[in-house]
Short mmCIF file of C-alpha atoms in Angstrom, two decimals:
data_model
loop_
_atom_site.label_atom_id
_atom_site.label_comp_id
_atom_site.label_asym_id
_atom_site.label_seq_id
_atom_site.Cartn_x
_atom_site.Cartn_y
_atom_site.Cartn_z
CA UNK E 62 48.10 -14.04 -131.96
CA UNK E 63 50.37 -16.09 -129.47
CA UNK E 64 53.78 -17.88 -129.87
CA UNK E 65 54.45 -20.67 -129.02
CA UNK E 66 58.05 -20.51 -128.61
CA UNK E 67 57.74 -17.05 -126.54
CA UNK E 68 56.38 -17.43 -122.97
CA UNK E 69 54.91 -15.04 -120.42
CA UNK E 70 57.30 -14.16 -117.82
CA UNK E 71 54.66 -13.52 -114.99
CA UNK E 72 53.01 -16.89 -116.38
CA UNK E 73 55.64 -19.46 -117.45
CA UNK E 74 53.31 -22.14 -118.24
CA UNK E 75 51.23 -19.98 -120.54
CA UNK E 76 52.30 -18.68 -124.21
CA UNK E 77 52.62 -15.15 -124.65
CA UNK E 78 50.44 -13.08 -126.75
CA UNK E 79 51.24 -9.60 -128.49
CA UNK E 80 53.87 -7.31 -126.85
CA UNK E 81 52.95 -4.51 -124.59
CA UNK E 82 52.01 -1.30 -127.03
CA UNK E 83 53.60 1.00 -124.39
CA UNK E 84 56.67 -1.17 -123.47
CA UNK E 85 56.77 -4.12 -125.38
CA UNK E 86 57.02 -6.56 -122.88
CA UNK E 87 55.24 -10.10 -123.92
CA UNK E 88 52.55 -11.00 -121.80
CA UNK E 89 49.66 -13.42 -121.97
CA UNK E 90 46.20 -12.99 -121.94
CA UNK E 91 45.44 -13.60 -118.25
CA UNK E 92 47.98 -11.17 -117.48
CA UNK E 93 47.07 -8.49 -119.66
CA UNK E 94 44.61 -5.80 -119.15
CA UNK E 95 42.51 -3.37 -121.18
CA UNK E 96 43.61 0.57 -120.63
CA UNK E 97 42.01 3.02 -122.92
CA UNK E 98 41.67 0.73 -125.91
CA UNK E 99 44.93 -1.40 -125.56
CA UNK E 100 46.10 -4.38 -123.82
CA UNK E 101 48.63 -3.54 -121.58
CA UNK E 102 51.13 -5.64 -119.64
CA UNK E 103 50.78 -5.08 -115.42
CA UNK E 104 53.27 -2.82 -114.92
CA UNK E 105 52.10 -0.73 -117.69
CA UNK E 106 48.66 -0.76 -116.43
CA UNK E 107 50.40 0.22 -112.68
CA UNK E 108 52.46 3.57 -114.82
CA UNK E 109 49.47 5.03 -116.23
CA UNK E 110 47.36 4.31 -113.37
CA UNK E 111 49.68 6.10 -111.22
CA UNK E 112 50.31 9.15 -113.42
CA UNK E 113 54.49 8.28 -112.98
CA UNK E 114 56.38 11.83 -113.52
CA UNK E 115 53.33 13.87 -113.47
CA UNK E 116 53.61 14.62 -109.84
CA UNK E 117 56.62 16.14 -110.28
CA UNK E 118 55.61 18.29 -112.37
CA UNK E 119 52.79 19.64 -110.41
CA UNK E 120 54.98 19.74 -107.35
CA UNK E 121 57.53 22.37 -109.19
CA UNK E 122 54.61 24.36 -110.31
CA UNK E 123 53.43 24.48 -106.26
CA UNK E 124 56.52 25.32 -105.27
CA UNK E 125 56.78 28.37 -107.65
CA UNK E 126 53.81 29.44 -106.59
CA UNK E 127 54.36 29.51 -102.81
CA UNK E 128 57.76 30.94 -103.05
CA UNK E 129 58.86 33.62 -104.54
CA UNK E 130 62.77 32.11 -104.74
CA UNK E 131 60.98 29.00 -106.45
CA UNK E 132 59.58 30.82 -109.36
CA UNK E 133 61.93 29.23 -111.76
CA UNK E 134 60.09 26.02 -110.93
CA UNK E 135 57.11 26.93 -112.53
CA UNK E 136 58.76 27.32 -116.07
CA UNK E 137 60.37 23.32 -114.97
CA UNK E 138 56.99 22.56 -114.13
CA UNK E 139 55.60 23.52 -117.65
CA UNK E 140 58.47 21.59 -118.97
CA UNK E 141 58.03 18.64 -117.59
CA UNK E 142 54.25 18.74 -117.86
CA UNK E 143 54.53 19.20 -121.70
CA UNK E 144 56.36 16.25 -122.10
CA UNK E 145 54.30 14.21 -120.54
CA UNK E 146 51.52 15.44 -122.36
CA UNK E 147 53.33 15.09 -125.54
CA UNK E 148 53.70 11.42 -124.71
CA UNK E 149 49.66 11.78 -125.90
CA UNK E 150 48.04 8.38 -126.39
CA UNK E 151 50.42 6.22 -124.43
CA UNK E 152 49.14 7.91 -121.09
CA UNK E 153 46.00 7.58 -118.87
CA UNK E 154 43.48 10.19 -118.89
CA UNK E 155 44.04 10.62 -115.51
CA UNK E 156 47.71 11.60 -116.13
CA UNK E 157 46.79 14.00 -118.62
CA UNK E 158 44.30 15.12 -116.35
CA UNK E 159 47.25 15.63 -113.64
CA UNK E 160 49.93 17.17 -116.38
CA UNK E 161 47.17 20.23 -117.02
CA UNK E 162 46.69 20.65 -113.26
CA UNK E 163 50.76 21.17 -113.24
CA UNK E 164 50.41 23.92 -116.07
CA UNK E 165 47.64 25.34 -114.21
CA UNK E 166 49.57 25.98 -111.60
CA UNK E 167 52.59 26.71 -112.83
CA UNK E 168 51.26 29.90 -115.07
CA UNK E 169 49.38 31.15 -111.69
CA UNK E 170 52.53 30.98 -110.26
CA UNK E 171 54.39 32.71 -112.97
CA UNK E 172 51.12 35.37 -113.21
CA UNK E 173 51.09 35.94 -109.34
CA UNK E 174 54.39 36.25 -109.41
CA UNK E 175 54.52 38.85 -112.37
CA UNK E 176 52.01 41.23 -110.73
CA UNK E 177 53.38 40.54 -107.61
CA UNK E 178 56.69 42.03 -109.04
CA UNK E 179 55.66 44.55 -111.33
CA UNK E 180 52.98 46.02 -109.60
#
C-alpha cells in the first residue's frame, strides 16, 4: 500500500510503501527486507542482525564472573538482558539468543560468587 506523495529516502525516485514496524521509517519495496515475518527498513534489518545492546549485557555478566569486585555487574547484566528480552517480537532470534547467554552468565557469576563467599 504505497503513497504517492511519500517517497523513500534511500530511493528518491521510488514511492514509499508501509512504515518500518520497528521504527517507522518509510521505505520502499526494493529497500525493504523480510526479518522474522515483517518488512523491515535497512537499518532495522542491520539492529536486529547485530543484536545492538545485547553485548553489553553479556559483557557485565563476564565481568562479574571473573572478578570478584565486578559482581554487581552481574545483577546490571540481568537488567539489561531483561529488557531486551522484554522488547520480545521486535528482536532477532539471534538477539534473544544472545540476551539468555547474558543471564546465563550473569547467575553463574552471582552462584560462583555466593559459594565462593559463603563457603
Amino acid at each position: 500500500m504505497s503513497s504517492p506523495e511519500v517517497q523513500c529516502p534511500r530511493d528518491p525516485g521510488n514511492p514509499a510503501g508501509a512504515p518500518c514496524p520497528r521504527c517507522g521509517t518509510f521505505t520502499c519495496g526494493v529497500c525493504a527486507s523480510p526479518w522474522e515475518g515483517q518488512w523491515l527498513c535497512p537499518d532495522c534489518v542491520g539492529r536486529v542482525a547485530r543484536g545492538d545492546g545485547s553485548w553489553l549485557a553479556v559483557g557485565a555478566g563476564i565481568l562479574g564472573f571473573l572478578s570478584l569486585a565486578c559482581v554487581p555487574l552481574a545483577l546490571v547484566a540481568i537488567v539489561l538482558a531483561g529488557i531486551d528480552l522484554a522488547k520480545g517480537a521486535s528482536r532477532g532470534r539471534a538477539a534473544r539468543r544472545l540476551d539468555v547467554v547474558a543471564i546465563l552468565v550473569a547467575l553463574a557469576a552471582l552462584g560462583f560468587w555466593g559459594v565462593f563467599l559463603f563457603a
